[in-house]
Amino acid sequence: TSTYFMVGTLLRCFLASLAGIIVYHMMHSLPPIKPPKHTEFEDIGLNHEIIFIIILGVLCSKVAILFNHILTKLIFLRVKLKNPFISNRWKWCSTITLFISFIGFPIAFMHMGEKAVCDMFFSTTDLDKQVGGHKWGFPDITFNLITYCILKFFFIILSVSAPIANGIFAPIYSL
């Protein structure tokens, strides 16, 4: 399922969004159809926030491109090249499980789920006063957050490439 979902539906999703844009544009350009105008806002001008959002969007798209590239190469190794170690379902799933466990177990903040991490960082209270917030302070919160994001990025790629049905659904929620 992971091979089909990640690669097979990209073109369909693009064509569906393109068709939606064309239909929306045609609805506004034809005289008999007058759709409501719910999105008329006043011009806010170009300020530093808009520029930072554009930069963030470009960075996120580059990370998504890297994610798809690495995942496609890993699935190509597993499916097309028939690598004996990666092609065996039991060996590959066991290796992924052990690899993620060995790396994630010694790191205290990797024990928390994605919802707990999101709730913790978007809370109005101080991080040190929250349950489990002390795990992020040593050695540095910025270093720990960057480490968390990089490890989660590769852990999700590995779990999505696993040849089991849950490999595609469980890690999507953490993206």
mmCIF file of C-alpha atoms in Angstrom:
data_model
loop_
_atom_site.group_PDB
_atom_site.id
_atom_site.type_symbol
_atom_site.label_atom_id
_atom_site.label_comp_id
_atom_site.label_asym_id
_atom_site.label_seq_id
_atom_site.Cartn_x
_atom_site.Cartn_y
_atom_site.Cartn_z
ATOM 1 C CA THR A 1 0.000 0.000 0.000
ATOM 2 C CA SER A 2 2.801 2.442 0.724
ATOM 3 C CA THR A 3 4.225 2.179 -2.793
ATOM 4 C CA TYR A 4 0.856 2.722 -4.430
ATOM 5 C CA PHE A 5 -0.313 5.529 -2.149
ATOM 6 C CA MET A 6 2.850 7.620 -2.143
ATOM 7 C CA VAL A 7 3.695 7.455 -5.842
ATOM 8 C CA GLY A 8 0.538 6.336 -7.636
ATOM 9 C CA THR A 9 -1.845 9.069 -6.503
ATOM 10 C CA LEU A 10 0.372 12.135 -6.854
ATOM 11 C CA LEU A 11 -0.690 12.775 -10.443
ATOM 12 C CA ARG A 12 -4.360 12.208 -9.599
ATOM 13 C CA CYS A 13 -4.185 14.660 -6.688
ATOM 14 C CA PHE A 14 -2.543 17.269 -8.910
ATOM 15 C CA LEU A 15 -5.168 16.823 -11.643
ATOM 16 C CA ALA A 16 -8.024 16.981 -9.118
ATOM 17 C CA SER A 17 -6.722 20.220 -7.603
ATOM 18 C CA LEU A 18 -6.178 21.675 -11.090
ATOM 19 C CA ALA A 19 -9.757 20.753 -12.060
ATOM 20 C CA GLY A 20 -11.031 22.390 -8.862
ATOM 21 C CA ILE A 21 -9.170 25.617 -9.649
ATOM 22 C CA ILE A 22 -10.526 25.675 -13.209
ATOM 23 C CA VAL A 23 -14.123 25.056 -12.065
ATOM 24 C CA TYR A 24 -13.851 27.752 -9.393
ATOM 25 C CA HIS A 25 -12.453 30.229 -11.930
ATOM 26 C CA MET A 26 -15.175 29.361 -14.436
ATOM 27 C CA MET A 27 -17.880 29.862 -11.803
ATOM 28 C CA HIS A 28 -16.676 33.404 -11.187
ATOM 29 C CA SER A 29 -16.265 34.253 -14.869
ATOM 30 C CA LEU A 30 -19.658 33.047 -16.175
ATOM 31 C CA PRO A 31 -22.425 35.679 -15.924
ATOM 32 C CA PRO A 32 -25.432 33.441 -14.988
ATOM 33 C CA ILE A 33 -23.691 31.940 -11.964
ATOM 34 C CA LYS A 34 -22.988 34.356 -9.131
ATOM 35 C CA PRO A 35 -21.252 32.576 -6.264
ATOM 36 C CA PRO A 36 -21.087 34.367 -2.927
ATOM 37 C CA LYS A 37 -17.977 36.383 -2.234
ATOM 38 C CA HIS A 38 -16.882 35.163 1.170
ATOM 39 C CA THR A 39 -13.202 35.920 0.708
ATOM 40 C CA GLU A 40 -13.045 39.622 0.030
ATOM 41 C CA PHE A 41 -10.520 41.088 2.410
ATOM 42 C CA GLU A 42 -8.862 44.455 2.413
ATOM 43 C CA ASP A 43 -5.288 44.650 1.179
ATOM 44 C CA ILE A 44 -2.797 44.200 4.023
ATOM 45 C CA GLY A 45 0.268 45.117 2.025
ATOM 46 C CA LEU A 46 3.610 43.377 1.952
ATOM 47 C CA ASN A 47 5.246 43.229 5.359
ATOM 48 C CA HIS A 48 7.839 41.071 7.075
ATOM 49 C CA GLU A 49 5.288 38.478 8.227
ATOM 50 C CA ILE A 50 4.207 37.697 4.674
ATOM 51 C CA ILE A 51 7.846 37.360 3.592
ATOM 52 C CA PHE A 52 8.578 34.952 6.463
ATOM 53 C CA ILE A 53 5.475 32.888 5.616
ATOM 54 C CA ILE A 54 6.644 32.660 1.995
ATOM 55 C CA ILE A 55 10.111 31.548 3.139
ATOM 56 C CA LEU A 56 8.531 28.994 5.506
ATOM 57 C CA GLY A 57 6.354 27.681 2.657
ATOM 58 C CA VAL A 58 9.376 27.262 0.388
ATOM 59 C CA LEU A 59 11.318 25.469 3.152
ATOM 60 C CA CYS A 60 8.387 23.153 3.882
ATOM 61 C CA SER A 61 8.039 22.318 0.195
ATOM 62 C CA LYS A 62 11.762 21.489 -0.012
ATOM 63 C CA VAL A 63 11.436 19.195 3.019
ATOM 64 C CA ALA A 64 8.422 17.507 1.398
ATOM 65 C CA ILE A 65 10.371 17.018 -1.822
ATOM 66 C CA LEU A 66 13.240 15.486 0.162
ATOM 67 C CA PHE A 67 10.775 13.241 2.023
ATOM 68 C CA ASN A 68 9.244 11.941 -1.224
ATOM 69 C CA HIS A 69 12.657 11.507 -2.849
ATOM 70 C CA ILE A 70 14.110 9.451 0.017
ATOM 71 C CA LEU A 71 10.922 7.395 0.382
ATOM 72 C CA THR A 72 10.750 6.676 -3.349
ATOM 73 C CA LYS A 73 14.402 5.568 -3.422
ATOM 74 C CA LEU A 74 13.885 3.309 -0.394
ATOM 75 C CA ILE A 75 10.765 1.734 -1.885
ATOM 76 C CA PHE A 76 12.606 1.312 -5.209
ATOM 77 C CA LEU A 77 15.365 -0.569 -3.375
ATOM 78 C CA ARG A 78 12.802 -2.782 -1.673
ATOM 79 C CA VAL A 79 10.446 -3.503 -4.571
ATOM 80 C CA LYS A 80 12.313 -3.161 -7.854
ATOM 81 C CA LEU A 81 15.885 -4.176 -7.060
ATOM 82 C CA LYS A 82 14.785 -7.078 -4.847
ATOM 83 C CA ASN A 83 17.518 -6.455 -2.301
ATOM 84 C CA PRO A 84 17.455 -9.694 -0.266
ATOM 85 C CA PHE A 85 17.598 -7.953 3.095
ATOM 86 C CA ILE A 86 15.054 -5.227 2.380
ATOM 87 C CA SER A 87 12.696 -7.405 0.305
ATOM 88 C CA ASN A 88 12.092 -9.876 3.102
ATOM 89 C CA ARG A 89 9.046 -8.525 4.955
ATOM 90 C CA TRP A 90 9.958 -9.967 8.351
ATOM 91 C CA LYS A 91 13.598 -8.871 8.275
ATOM 92 C CA TRP A 92 12.757 -5.352 7.135
ATOM 93 C CA CYS A 93 9.969 -4.769 9.684
ATOM 94 C CA SER A 94 12.091 -6.237 12.500
ATOM 95 C CA THR A 95 15.058 -4.083 11.509
ATOM 96 C CA ILE A 96 12.941 -0.926 11.420
ATOM 97 C CA THR A 97 11.447 -1.712 14.816
ATOM 98 C CA LEU A 98 14.799 -2.425 16.426
ATOM 99 C CA PHE A 99 16.479 0.581 14.799
ATOM 100 C CA ILE A 100 13.802 3.027 15.948
ATOM 101 C CA SER A 101 13.737 1.446 19.425
ATOM 102 C CA PHE A 102 17.515 1.525 19.903
ATOM 103 C CA ILE A 103 17.762 5.158 18.847
ATOM 104 C CA GLY A 104 14.559 6.420 20.470
ATOM 105 C CA PHE A 105 14.793 4.666 23.836
ATOM 106 C CA PRO A 106 17.796 6.500 25.358
ATOM 107 C CA ILE A 107 16.390 9.912 24.382
ATOM 108 C CA ALA A 108 13.850 10.904 27.027
ATOM 109 C CA PHE A 109 11.724 13.255 24.921
ATOM 110 C CA MET A 110 11.303 10.626 22.180
ATOM 111 C CA HIS A 111 9.055 8.618 24.526
ATOM 112 C CA MET A 112 6.234 11.150 24.204
ATOM 113 C CA GLY A 113 3.595 10.926 21.512
ATOM 114 C CA GLU A 114 3.091 13.551 18.825
ATOM 115 C CA LYS A 115 -0.065 14.947 20.427
ATOM 116 C CA ALA A 116 1.664 15.390 23.773
ATOM 117 C CA VAL A 117 4.572 17.212 22.120
ATOM 118 C CA CYS A 118 2.201 19.519 20.187
ATOM 119 C CA ASP A 119 0.138 20.243 23.286
ATOM 120 C CA MET A 120 3.301 20.939 25.253
ATOM 121 C CA PHE A 121 4.811 23.423 22.811
ATOM 122 C CA PHE A 122 1.574 25.266 22.049
ATOM 123 C CA SER A 123 0.531 25.589 25.681
ATOM 124 C CA THR A 124 0.334 28.937 27.460
ATOM 125 C CA THR A 125 2.186 27.704 30.550
ATOM 126 C CA ASP A 126 5.944 27.495 30.892
ATOM 127 C CA LEU A 127 7.623 24.374 29.588
ATOM 128 C CA ASP A 128 9.342 23.659 32.908
ATOM 129 C CA LYS A 129 6.007 23.649 34.775
ATOM 130 C CA GLN A 130 4.367 21.099 32.469
ATOM 131 C CA VAL A 131 4.348 17.345 32.968
ATOM 132 C CA GLY A 132 7.376 16.003 31.087
ATOM 133 C CA GLY A 133 8.591 19.488 30.224
ATOM 134 C CA HIS A 134 11.854 18.993 32.081
ATOM 135 C CA LYS A 135 12.905 16.396 29.480
ATOM 136 C CA TRP A 136 13.381 19.104 26.859
ATOM 137 C CA GLY A 137 15.728 21.300 28.903
ATOM 138 C CA PHE A 138 18.915 19.224 28.883
ATOM 139 C CA PRO A 139 21.273 20.050 27.139
ATOM 140 C CA ASP A 140 19.372 22.757 25.215
ATOM 141 C CA ILE A 141 15.764 23.064 24.101
ATOM 142 C CA THR A 142 16.693 24.227 20.573
ATOM 143 C CA PHE A 143 19.111 21.341 20.093
ATOM 144 C CA ASN A 144 16.531 18.862 21.404
ATOM 145 C CA LEU A 145 13.792 20.212 19.130
ATOM 146 C CA ILE A 146 16.024 20.027 16.042
ATOM 147 C CA THR A 147 17.062 16.488 17.026
ATOM 148 C CA TYR A 148 13.405 15.527 17.509
ATOM 149 C CA CYS A 149 12.398 16.879 14.075
ATOM 150 C CA ILE A 150 15.285 15.180 12.241
ATOM 151 C CA LEU A 151 14.734 11.825 13.959
ATOM 152 C CA LYS A 152 10.965 11.951 13.387
ATOM 153 C CA PHE A 153 11.557 12.762 9.716
ATOM 154 C CA PHE A 154 13.636 9.621 9.177
ATOM 155 C CA PHE A 155 11.540 7.448 11.506
ATOM 156 C CA ILE A 156 8.412 8.308 9.509
ATOM 157 C CA ILE A 157 10.165 7.491 6.229
ATOM 158 C CA LEU A 158 11.245 4.125 7.601
ATOM 159 C CA SER A 159 7.825 3.263 9.009
ATOM 160 C CA VAL A 160 5.996 4.303 5.827
ATOM 161 C CA SER A 161 8.318 2.101 3.767
ATOM 162 C CA ALA A 162 7.473 -0.941 5.894
ATOM 163 C CA PRO A 163 5.454 -3.502 3.915
ATOM 164 C CA ILE A 164 2.584 -3.620 6.409
ATOM 165 C CA ALA A 165 -0.828 -2.029 6.105
ATOM 166 C CA ASN A 166 -0.422 0.178 9.186
ATOM 167 C CA GLY A 167 2.849 1.611 7.853
ATOM 168 C CA ILE A 168 1.014 4.236 5.829
ATOM 169 C CA PHE A 169 -1.691 5.269 8.311
ATOM 170 C CA ALA A 170 0.004 5.531 11.717
ATOM 171 C CA PRO A 171 2.859 7.946 10.882
ATOM 172 C CA ILE A 172 0.705 10.265 8.755
ATOM 173 C CA TYR A 173 -0.828 11.764 11.892
ATOM 174 C CA SER A 174 2.568 12.985 13.058
ATOM 175 C CA LEU A 175 3.305 14.806 9.822
#
